[in-house]
mmCIF file of C-alpha atoms in Angstrom:
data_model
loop_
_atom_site.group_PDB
_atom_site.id
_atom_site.type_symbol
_atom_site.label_atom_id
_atom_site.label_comp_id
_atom_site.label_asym_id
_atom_site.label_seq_id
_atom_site.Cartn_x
_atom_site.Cartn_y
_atom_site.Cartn_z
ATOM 1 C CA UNK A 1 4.311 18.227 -18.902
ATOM 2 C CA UNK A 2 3.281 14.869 -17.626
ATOM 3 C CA UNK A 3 5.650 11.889 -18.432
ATOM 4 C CA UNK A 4 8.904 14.326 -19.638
ATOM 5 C CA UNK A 5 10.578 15.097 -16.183
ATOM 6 C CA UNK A 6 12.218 12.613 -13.911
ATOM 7 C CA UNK A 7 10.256 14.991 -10.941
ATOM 8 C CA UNK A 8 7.408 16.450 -10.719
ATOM 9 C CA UNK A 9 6.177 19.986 -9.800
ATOM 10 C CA UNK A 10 3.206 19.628 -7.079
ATOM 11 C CA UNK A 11 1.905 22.774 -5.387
ATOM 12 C CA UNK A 12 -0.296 22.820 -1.964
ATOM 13 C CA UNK A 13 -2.143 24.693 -0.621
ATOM 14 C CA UNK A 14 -3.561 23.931 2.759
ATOM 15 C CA UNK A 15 -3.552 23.224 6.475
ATOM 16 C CA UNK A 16 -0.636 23.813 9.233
ATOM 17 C CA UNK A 17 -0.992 20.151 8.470
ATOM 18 C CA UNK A 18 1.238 20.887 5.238
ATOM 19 C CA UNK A 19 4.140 19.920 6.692
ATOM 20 C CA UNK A 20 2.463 16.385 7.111
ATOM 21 C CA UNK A 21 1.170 16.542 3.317
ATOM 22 C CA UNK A 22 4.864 18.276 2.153
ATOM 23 C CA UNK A 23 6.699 15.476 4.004
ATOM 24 C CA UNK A 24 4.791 12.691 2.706
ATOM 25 C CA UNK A 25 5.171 14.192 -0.675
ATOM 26 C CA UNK A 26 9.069 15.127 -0.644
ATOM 27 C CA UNK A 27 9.586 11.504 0.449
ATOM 28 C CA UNK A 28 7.579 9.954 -2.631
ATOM 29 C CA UNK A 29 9.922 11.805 -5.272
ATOM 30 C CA UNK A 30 7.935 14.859 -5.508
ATOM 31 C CA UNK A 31 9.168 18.418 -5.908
ATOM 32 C CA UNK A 32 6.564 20.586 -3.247
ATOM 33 C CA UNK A 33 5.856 24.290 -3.551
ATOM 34 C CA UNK A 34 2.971 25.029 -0.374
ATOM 35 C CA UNK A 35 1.353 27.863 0.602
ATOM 36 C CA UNK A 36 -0.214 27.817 4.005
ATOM 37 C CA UNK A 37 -4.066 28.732 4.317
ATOM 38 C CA UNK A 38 -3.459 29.541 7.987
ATOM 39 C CA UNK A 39 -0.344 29.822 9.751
ATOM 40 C CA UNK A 40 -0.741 28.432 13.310
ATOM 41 C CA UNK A 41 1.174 27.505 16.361
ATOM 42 C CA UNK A 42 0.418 23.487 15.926
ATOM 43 C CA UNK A 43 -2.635 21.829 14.653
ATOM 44 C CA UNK A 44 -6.076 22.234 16.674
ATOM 45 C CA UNK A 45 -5.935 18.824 17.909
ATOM 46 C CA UNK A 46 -4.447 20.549 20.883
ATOM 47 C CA UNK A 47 -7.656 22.862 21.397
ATOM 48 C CA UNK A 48 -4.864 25.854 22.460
ATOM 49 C CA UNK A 49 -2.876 27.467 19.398
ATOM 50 C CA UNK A 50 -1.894 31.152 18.373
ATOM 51 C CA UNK A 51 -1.514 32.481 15.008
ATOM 52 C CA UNK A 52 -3.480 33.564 11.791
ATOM 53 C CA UNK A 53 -5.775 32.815 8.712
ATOM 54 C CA UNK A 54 -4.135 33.640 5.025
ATOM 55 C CA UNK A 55 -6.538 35.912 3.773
ATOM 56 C CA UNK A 56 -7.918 35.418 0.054
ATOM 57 C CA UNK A 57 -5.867 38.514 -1.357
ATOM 58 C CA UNK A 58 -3.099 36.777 0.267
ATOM 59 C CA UNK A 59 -3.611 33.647 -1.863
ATOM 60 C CA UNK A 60 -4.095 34.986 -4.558
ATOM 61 C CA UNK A 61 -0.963 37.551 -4.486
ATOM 62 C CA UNK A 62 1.432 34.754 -3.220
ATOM 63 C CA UNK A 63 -0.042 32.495 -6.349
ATOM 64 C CA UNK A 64 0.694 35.683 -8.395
ATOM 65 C CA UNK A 65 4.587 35.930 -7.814
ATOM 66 C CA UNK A 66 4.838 32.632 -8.101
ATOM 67 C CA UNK A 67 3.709 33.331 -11.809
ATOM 68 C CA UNK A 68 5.611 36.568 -12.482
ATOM 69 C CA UNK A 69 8.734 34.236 -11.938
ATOM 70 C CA UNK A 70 7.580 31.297 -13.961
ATOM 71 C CA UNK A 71 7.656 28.763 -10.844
ATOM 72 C CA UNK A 72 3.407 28.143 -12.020
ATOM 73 C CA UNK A 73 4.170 25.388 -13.966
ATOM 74 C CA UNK A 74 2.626 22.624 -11.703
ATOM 75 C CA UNK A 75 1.570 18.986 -13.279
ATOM 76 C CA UNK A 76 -0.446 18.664 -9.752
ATOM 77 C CA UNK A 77 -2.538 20.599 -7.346
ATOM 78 C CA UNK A 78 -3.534 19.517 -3.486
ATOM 79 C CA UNK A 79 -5.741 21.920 -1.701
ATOM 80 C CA UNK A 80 -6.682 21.345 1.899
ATOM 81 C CA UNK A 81 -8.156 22.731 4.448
ATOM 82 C CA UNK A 82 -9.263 26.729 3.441
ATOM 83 C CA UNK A 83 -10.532 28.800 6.156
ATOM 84 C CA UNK A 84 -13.254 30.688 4.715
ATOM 85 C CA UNK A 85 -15.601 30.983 1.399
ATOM 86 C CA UNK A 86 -13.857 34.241 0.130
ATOM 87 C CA UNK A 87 -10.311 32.118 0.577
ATOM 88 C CA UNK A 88 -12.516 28.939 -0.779
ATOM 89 C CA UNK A 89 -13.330 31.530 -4.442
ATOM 90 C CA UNK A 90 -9.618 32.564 -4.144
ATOM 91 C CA UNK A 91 -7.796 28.807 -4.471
ATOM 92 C CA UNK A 92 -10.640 28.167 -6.731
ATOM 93 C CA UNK A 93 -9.281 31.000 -9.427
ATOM 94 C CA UNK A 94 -5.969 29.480 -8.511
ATOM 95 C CA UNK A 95 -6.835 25.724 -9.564
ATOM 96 C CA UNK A 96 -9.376 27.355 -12.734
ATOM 97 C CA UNK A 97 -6.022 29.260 -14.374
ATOM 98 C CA UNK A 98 -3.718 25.898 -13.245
ATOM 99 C CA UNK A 99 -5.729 24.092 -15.187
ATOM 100 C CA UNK A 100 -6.204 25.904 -18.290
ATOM 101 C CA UNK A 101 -2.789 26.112 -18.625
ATOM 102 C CA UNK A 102 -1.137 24.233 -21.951
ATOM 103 C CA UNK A 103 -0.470 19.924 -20.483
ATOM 104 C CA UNK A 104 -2.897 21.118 -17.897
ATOM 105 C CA UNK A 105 -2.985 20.164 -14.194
ATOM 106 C CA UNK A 106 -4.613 16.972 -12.121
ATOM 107 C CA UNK A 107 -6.449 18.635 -9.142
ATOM 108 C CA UNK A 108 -6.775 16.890 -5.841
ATOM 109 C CA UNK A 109 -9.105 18.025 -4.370
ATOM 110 C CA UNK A 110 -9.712 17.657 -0.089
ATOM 111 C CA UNK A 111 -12.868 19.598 0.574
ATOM 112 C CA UNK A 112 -12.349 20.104 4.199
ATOM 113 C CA UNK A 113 -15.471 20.989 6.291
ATOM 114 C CA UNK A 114 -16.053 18.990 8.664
ATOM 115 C CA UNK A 115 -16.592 15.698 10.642
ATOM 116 C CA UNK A 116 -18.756 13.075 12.944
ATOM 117 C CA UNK A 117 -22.236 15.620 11.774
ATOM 118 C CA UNK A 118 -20.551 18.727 12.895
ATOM 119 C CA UNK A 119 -19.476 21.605 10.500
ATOM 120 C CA UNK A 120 -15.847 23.637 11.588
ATOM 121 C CA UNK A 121 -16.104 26.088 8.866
ATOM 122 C CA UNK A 122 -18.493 28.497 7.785
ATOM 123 C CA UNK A 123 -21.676 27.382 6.019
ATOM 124 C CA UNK A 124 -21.180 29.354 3.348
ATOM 125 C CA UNK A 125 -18.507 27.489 2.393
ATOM 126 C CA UNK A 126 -20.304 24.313 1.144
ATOM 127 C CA UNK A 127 -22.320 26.187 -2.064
ATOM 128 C CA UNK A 128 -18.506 27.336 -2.536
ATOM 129 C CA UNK A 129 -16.774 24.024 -2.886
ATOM 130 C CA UNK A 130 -20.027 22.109 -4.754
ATOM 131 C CA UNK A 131 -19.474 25.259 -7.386
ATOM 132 C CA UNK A 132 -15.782 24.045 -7.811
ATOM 133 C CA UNK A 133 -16.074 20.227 -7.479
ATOM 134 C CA UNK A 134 -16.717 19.609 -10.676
ATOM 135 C CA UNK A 135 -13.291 21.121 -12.001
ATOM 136 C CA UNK A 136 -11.540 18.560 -9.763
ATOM 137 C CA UNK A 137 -10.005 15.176 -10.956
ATOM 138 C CA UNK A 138 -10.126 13.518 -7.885
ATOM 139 C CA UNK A 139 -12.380 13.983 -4.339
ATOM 140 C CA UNK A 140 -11.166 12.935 -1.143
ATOM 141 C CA UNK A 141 -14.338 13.803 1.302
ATOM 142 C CA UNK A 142 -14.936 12.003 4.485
ATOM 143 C CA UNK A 143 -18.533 10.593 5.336
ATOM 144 C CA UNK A 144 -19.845 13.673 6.351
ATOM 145 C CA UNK A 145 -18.448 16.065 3.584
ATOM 146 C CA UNK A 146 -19.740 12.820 1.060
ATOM 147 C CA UNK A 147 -23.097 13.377 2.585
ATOM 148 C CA UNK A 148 -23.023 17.375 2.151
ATOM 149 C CA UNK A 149 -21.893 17.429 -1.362
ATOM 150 C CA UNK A 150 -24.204 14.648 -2.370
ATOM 151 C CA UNK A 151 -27.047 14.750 -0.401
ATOM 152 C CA UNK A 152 -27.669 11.131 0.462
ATOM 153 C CA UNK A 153 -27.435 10.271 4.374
ATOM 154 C CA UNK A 154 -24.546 7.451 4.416
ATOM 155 C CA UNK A 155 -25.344 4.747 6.828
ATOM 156 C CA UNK A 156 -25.176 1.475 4.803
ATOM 157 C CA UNK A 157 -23.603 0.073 2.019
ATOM 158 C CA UNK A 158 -26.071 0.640 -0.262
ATOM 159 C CA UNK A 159 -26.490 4.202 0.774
ATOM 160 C CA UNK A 160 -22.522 4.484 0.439
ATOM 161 C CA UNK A 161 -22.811 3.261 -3.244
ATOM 162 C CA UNK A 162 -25.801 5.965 -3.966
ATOM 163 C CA UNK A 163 -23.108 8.695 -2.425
ATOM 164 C CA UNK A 164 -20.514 8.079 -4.914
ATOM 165 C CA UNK A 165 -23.024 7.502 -7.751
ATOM 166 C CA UNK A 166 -24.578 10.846 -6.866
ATOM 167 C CA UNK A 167 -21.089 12.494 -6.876
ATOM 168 C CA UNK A 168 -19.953 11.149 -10.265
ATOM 169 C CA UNK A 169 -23.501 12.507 -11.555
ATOM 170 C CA UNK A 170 -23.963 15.990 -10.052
ATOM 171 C CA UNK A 171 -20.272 17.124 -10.382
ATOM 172 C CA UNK A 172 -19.715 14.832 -13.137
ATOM 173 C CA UNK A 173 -15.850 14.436 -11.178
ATOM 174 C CA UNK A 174 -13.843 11.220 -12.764
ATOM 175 C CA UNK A 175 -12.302 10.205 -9.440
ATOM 176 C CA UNK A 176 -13.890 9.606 -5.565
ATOM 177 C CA UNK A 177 -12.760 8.270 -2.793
ATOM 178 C CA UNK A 178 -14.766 8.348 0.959
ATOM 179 C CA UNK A 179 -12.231 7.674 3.692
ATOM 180 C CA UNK A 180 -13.622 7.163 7.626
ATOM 181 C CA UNK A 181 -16.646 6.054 6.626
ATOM 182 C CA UNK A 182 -18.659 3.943 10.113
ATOM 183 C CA UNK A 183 -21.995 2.989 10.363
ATOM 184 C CA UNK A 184 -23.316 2.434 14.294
ATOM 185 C CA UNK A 185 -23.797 -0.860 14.141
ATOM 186 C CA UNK A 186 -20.500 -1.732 16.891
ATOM 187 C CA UNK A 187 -18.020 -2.934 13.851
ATOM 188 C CA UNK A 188 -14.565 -2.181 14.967
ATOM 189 C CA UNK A 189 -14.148 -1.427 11.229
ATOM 190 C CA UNK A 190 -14.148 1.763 9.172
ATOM 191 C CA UNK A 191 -14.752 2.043 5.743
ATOM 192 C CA UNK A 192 -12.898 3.421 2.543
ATOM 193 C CA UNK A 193 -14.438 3.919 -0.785
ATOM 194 C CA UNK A 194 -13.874 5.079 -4.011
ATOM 195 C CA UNK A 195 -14.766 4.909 -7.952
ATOM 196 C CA UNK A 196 -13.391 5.797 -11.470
ATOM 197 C CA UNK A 197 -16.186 6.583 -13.684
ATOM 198 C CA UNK A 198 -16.735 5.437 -17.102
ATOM 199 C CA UNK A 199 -16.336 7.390 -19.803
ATOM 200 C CA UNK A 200 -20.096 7.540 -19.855
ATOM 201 C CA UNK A 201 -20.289 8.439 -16.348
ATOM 202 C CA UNK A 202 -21.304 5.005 -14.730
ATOM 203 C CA UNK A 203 -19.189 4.441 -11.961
ATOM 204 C CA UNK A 204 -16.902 1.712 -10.897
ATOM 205 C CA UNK A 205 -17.225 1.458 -7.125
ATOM 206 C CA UNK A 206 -14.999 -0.336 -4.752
ATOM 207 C CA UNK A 207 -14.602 -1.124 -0.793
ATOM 208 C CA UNK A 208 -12.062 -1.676 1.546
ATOM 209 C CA UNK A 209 -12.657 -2.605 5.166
ATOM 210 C CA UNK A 210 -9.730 -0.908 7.195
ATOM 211 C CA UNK A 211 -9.167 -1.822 10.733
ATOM 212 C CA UNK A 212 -9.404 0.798 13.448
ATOM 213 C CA UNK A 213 -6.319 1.941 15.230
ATOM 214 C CA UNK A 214 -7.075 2.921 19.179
ATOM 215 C CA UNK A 215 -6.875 6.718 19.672
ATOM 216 C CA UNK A 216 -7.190 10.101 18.170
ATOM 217 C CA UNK A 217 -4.190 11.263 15.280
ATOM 218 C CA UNK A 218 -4.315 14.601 14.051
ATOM 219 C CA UNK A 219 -2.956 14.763 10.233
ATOM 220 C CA UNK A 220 -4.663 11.200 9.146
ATOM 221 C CA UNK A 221 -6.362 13.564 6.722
ATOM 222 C CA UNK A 222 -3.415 14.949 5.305
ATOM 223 C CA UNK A 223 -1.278 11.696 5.233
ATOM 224 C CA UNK A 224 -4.152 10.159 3.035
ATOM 225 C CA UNK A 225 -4.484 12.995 0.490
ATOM 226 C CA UNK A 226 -0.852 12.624 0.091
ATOM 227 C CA UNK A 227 -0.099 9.429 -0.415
ATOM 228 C CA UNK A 228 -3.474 8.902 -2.404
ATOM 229 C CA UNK A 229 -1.844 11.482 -4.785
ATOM 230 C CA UNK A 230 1.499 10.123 -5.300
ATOM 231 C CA UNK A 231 0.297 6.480 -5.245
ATOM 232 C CA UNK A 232 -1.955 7.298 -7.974
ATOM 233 C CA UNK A 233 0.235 9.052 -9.832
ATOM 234 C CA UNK A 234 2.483 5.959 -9.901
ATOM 235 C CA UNK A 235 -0.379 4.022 -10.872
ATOM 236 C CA UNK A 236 -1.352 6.127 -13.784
ATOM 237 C CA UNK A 237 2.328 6.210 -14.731
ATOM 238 C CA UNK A 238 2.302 2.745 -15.059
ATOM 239 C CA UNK A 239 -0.430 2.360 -17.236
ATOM 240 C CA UNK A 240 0.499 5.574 -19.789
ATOM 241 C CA UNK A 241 -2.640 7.539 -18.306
ATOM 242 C CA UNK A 242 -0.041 10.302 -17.032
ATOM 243 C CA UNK A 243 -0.855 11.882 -20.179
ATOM 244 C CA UNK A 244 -4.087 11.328 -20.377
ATOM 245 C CA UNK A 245 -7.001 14.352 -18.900
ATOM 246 C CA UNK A 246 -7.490 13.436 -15.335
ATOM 247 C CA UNK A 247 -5.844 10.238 -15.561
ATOM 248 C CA UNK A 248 -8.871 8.620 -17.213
ATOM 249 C CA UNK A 249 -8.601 4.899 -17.542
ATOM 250 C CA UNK A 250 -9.920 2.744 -20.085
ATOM 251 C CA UNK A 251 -13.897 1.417 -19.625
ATOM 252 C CA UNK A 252 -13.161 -1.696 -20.148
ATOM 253 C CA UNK A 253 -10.948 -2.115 -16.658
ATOM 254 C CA UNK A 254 -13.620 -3.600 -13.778
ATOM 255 C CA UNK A 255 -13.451 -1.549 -10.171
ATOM 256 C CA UNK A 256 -10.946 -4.396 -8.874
ATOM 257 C CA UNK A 257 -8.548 -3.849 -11.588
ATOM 258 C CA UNK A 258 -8.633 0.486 -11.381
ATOM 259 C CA UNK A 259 -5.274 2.302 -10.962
ATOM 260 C CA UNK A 260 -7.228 3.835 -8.450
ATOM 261 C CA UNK A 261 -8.497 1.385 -6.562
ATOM 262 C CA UNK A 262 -4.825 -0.225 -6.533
ATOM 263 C CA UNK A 263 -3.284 3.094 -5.003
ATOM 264 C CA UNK A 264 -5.720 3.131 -2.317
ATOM 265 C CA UNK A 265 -5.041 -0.464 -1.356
ATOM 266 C CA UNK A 266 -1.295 0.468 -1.083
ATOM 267 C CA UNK A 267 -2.101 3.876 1.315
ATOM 268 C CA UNK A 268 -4.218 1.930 3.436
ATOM 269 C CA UNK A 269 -1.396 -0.104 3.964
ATOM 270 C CA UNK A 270 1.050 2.530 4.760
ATOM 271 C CA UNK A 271 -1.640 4.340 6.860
ATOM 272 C CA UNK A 272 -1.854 1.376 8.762
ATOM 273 C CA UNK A 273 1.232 1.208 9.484
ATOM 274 C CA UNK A 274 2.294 4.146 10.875
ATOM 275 C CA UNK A 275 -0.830 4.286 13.064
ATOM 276 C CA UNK A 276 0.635 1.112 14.719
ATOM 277 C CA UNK A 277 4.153 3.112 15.359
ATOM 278 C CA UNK A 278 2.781 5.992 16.567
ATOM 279 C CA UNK A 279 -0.025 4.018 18.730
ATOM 280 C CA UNK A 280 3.198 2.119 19.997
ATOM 281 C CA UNK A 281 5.425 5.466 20.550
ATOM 282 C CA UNK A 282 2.404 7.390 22.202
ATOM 283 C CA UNK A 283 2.196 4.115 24.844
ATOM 284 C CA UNK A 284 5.539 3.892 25.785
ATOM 285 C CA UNK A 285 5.745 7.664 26.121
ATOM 286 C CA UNK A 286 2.662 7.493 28.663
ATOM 287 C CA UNK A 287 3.428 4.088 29.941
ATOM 288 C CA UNK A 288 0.396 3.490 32.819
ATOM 289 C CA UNK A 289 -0.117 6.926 33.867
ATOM 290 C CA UNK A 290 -2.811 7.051 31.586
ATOM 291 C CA UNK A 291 -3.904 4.091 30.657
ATOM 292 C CA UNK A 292 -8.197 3.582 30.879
ATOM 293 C CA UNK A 293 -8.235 7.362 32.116
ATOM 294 C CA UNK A 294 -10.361 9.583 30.770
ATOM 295 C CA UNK A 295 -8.761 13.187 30.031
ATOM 296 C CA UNK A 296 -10.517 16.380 29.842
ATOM 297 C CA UNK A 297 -10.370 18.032 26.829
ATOM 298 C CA UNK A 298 -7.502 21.099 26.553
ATOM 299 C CA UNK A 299 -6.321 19.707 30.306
ATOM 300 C CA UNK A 300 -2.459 18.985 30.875
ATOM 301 C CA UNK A 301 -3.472 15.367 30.372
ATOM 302 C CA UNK A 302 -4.991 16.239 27.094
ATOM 303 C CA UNK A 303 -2.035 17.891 26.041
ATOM 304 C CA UNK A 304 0.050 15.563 27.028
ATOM 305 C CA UNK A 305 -1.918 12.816 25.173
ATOM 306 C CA UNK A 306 -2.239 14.660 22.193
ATOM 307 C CA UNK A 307 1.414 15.320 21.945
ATOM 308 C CA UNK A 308 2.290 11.641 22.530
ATOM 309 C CA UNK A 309 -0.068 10.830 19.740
ATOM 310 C CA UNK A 310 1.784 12.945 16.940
ATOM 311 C CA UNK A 311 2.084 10.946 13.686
ATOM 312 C CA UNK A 312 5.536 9.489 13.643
ATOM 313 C CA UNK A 313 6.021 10.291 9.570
ATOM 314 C CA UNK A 314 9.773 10.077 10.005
ATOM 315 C CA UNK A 315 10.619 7.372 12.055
ATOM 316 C CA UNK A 316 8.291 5.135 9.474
ATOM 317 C CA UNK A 317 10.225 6.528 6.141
ATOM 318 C CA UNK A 318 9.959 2.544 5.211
ATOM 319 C CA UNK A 319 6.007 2.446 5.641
ATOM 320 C CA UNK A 320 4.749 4.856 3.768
ATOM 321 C CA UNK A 321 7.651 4.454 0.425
ATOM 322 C CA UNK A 322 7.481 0.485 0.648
ATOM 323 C CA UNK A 323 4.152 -0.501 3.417
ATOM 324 C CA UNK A 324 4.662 -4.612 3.487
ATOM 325 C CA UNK A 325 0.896 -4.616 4.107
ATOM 326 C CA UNK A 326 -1.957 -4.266 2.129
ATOM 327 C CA UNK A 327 -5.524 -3.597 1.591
ATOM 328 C CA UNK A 328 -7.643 -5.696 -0.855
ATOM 329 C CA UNK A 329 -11.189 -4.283 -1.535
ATOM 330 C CA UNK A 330 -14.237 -5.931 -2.768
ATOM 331 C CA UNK A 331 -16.812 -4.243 -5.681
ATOM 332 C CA UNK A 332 -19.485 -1.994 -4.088
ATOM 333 C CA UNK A 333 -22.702 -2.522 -5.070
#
């Protein structure tokens, strides 16, 4: 399928934040199908919302007529955020018969659980997503969901490096990348790293320091899975490896040099970016009313905050298809 259609079919399933991850997509050239995990109000950033969680029956019967009609025949998968382990089994059936399909299908996979040492789904969803990680191409976890699925506290660089090694090895995945990754030591810096593994398993780890925008954004998450996906896609495109299983590339490539590693440098960029607009937007919205206040959470302030902060995707169309900035990493260690 890969490499014969001027578009490509992409389904997602996810988050209310799918219209973050479908917008992103639609504007990189990609033809979206989604399917909403949960169907809320607005995301919980706003600590109020109203609405429901797709159950897994429902998954799995929406992913059903999609096949009865012959609109399966995706060349990529993005799953998101999934509400609970029996939802968790369902997508997993979903990205097991995608995959065995004839060209088969590159699975992004976001294994959404949590943040800053706190869990926000059940815990019976981690033995659930470290059953299915190792049928994914790519891994997008954040520090803590890194330290779940591999077991190794991350809180240095070397630690960071032992994270990713551990993740190539137990899951024996070709692709990770950590994202938000800070260590207490006062650095106005965050961390993002990743690695394509050898054919032999050894992996090729690299770093890029990313500067920290002030505030909190709902949909970062989202808006990196996205453009991670469509960036590497155009990297792999590039080098032939569209057609290749999982978008291996050749051993011989260092971690600098990794379509990969090259993608991530151009999201960071874009991600940058739009964080500035929408840290820009969300300050001349509030002006001084708020400024070194501190807000109770779910208060009118709060709200009012949180709202101001929404992600301006479509004001920065320019960003995220052609960022002027960005990142260069270094080789982790």
């Amino acid at each position: 399928m890969y490499g014969f259609l001027s578009f490509f079919f992409f389904f997602f399933l996810g988050y209310v934040g799918n219209s973050v991850t479908t917008f992103v997509l639609q504007l990189m050239g990609l033809d979206v199908a989604s399917l909403n995990t949960v169907q809320f109000s607005n995301h919980a950033g706003y600590r109020r919302l109203k609405g429901f969680r797709t159950t897994a029956g429902q998954i799995s019967d929406l992913y059903d007529g999609l096949k009865g009609c012959g609109l399966d025949d995706f060349g990529m998968l993005l799953t998101g955020y999934v509400p609970s382990e029996e939802c968790v089994e369902a997508v997993g059936k979903v990205a097991k018969d995608m995959k065995e399909k004839e060209g088969g299908c590159f699975w992004l996979l976001d294994p959404v659980m949590g943040d800053q040492d706190r869990l926000y789904v059940s815990e019976g969803v981690l033995p659930v997503y470290k059953s299915l990680v190792g049928m994914a191409d790519l891994i997008v976890p954040n520090q803590f969901e890194a330290e779940l699925l591999s077991g190794v506290k991350v809180d240095s660089l070397p630690s960071l490096s032992r994270a990713i090694s551990e993740l190539h090895r137990i899951y024996n995945v070709p692709h990770v990348v950590i994202t938000s990754v800070t260590f207490t030591n006062g650095d106005k810096k965050m961390l993002c790293a990743g690695s394509s593994a050898t054919s032999s398993g050894i992996p090729r780890s690299f770093v890029f320091n990313v500067e920290i925008i002030d505030g909190f954004f709902s949909g970062t998450g989202d808006m990196f899975a996205a453009l991670t996906l469509a960036r590497f896609r155009e990297e792999a495109e590039k080098s032939g490896l569209e057609v290749v299983q999982s978008w291996r590339c050749d051993d011989t490539l260092g971690p600098l040099e990794l379509p990969l590693c090259k993608a991530i440098g151009k999201v960071l960029g874009s991600m940058h970016l739009v964080l500035v607009q929408t840290q820009l937007a969300r300050d001349r919205i509030l002006g001084k009313k708020m400024e070194g206040k501190e807000v109770e959470v779910g208060s009118e302030g709060y709200i009012r905050l949180t709202k101001a902060s929404e992600l301006r995707l479509v004001q920065c169309q320019s960003e995220l298809k052609d960022p002027e900035l960005g990142y260069e990493a270094v080789i982790l260690k």
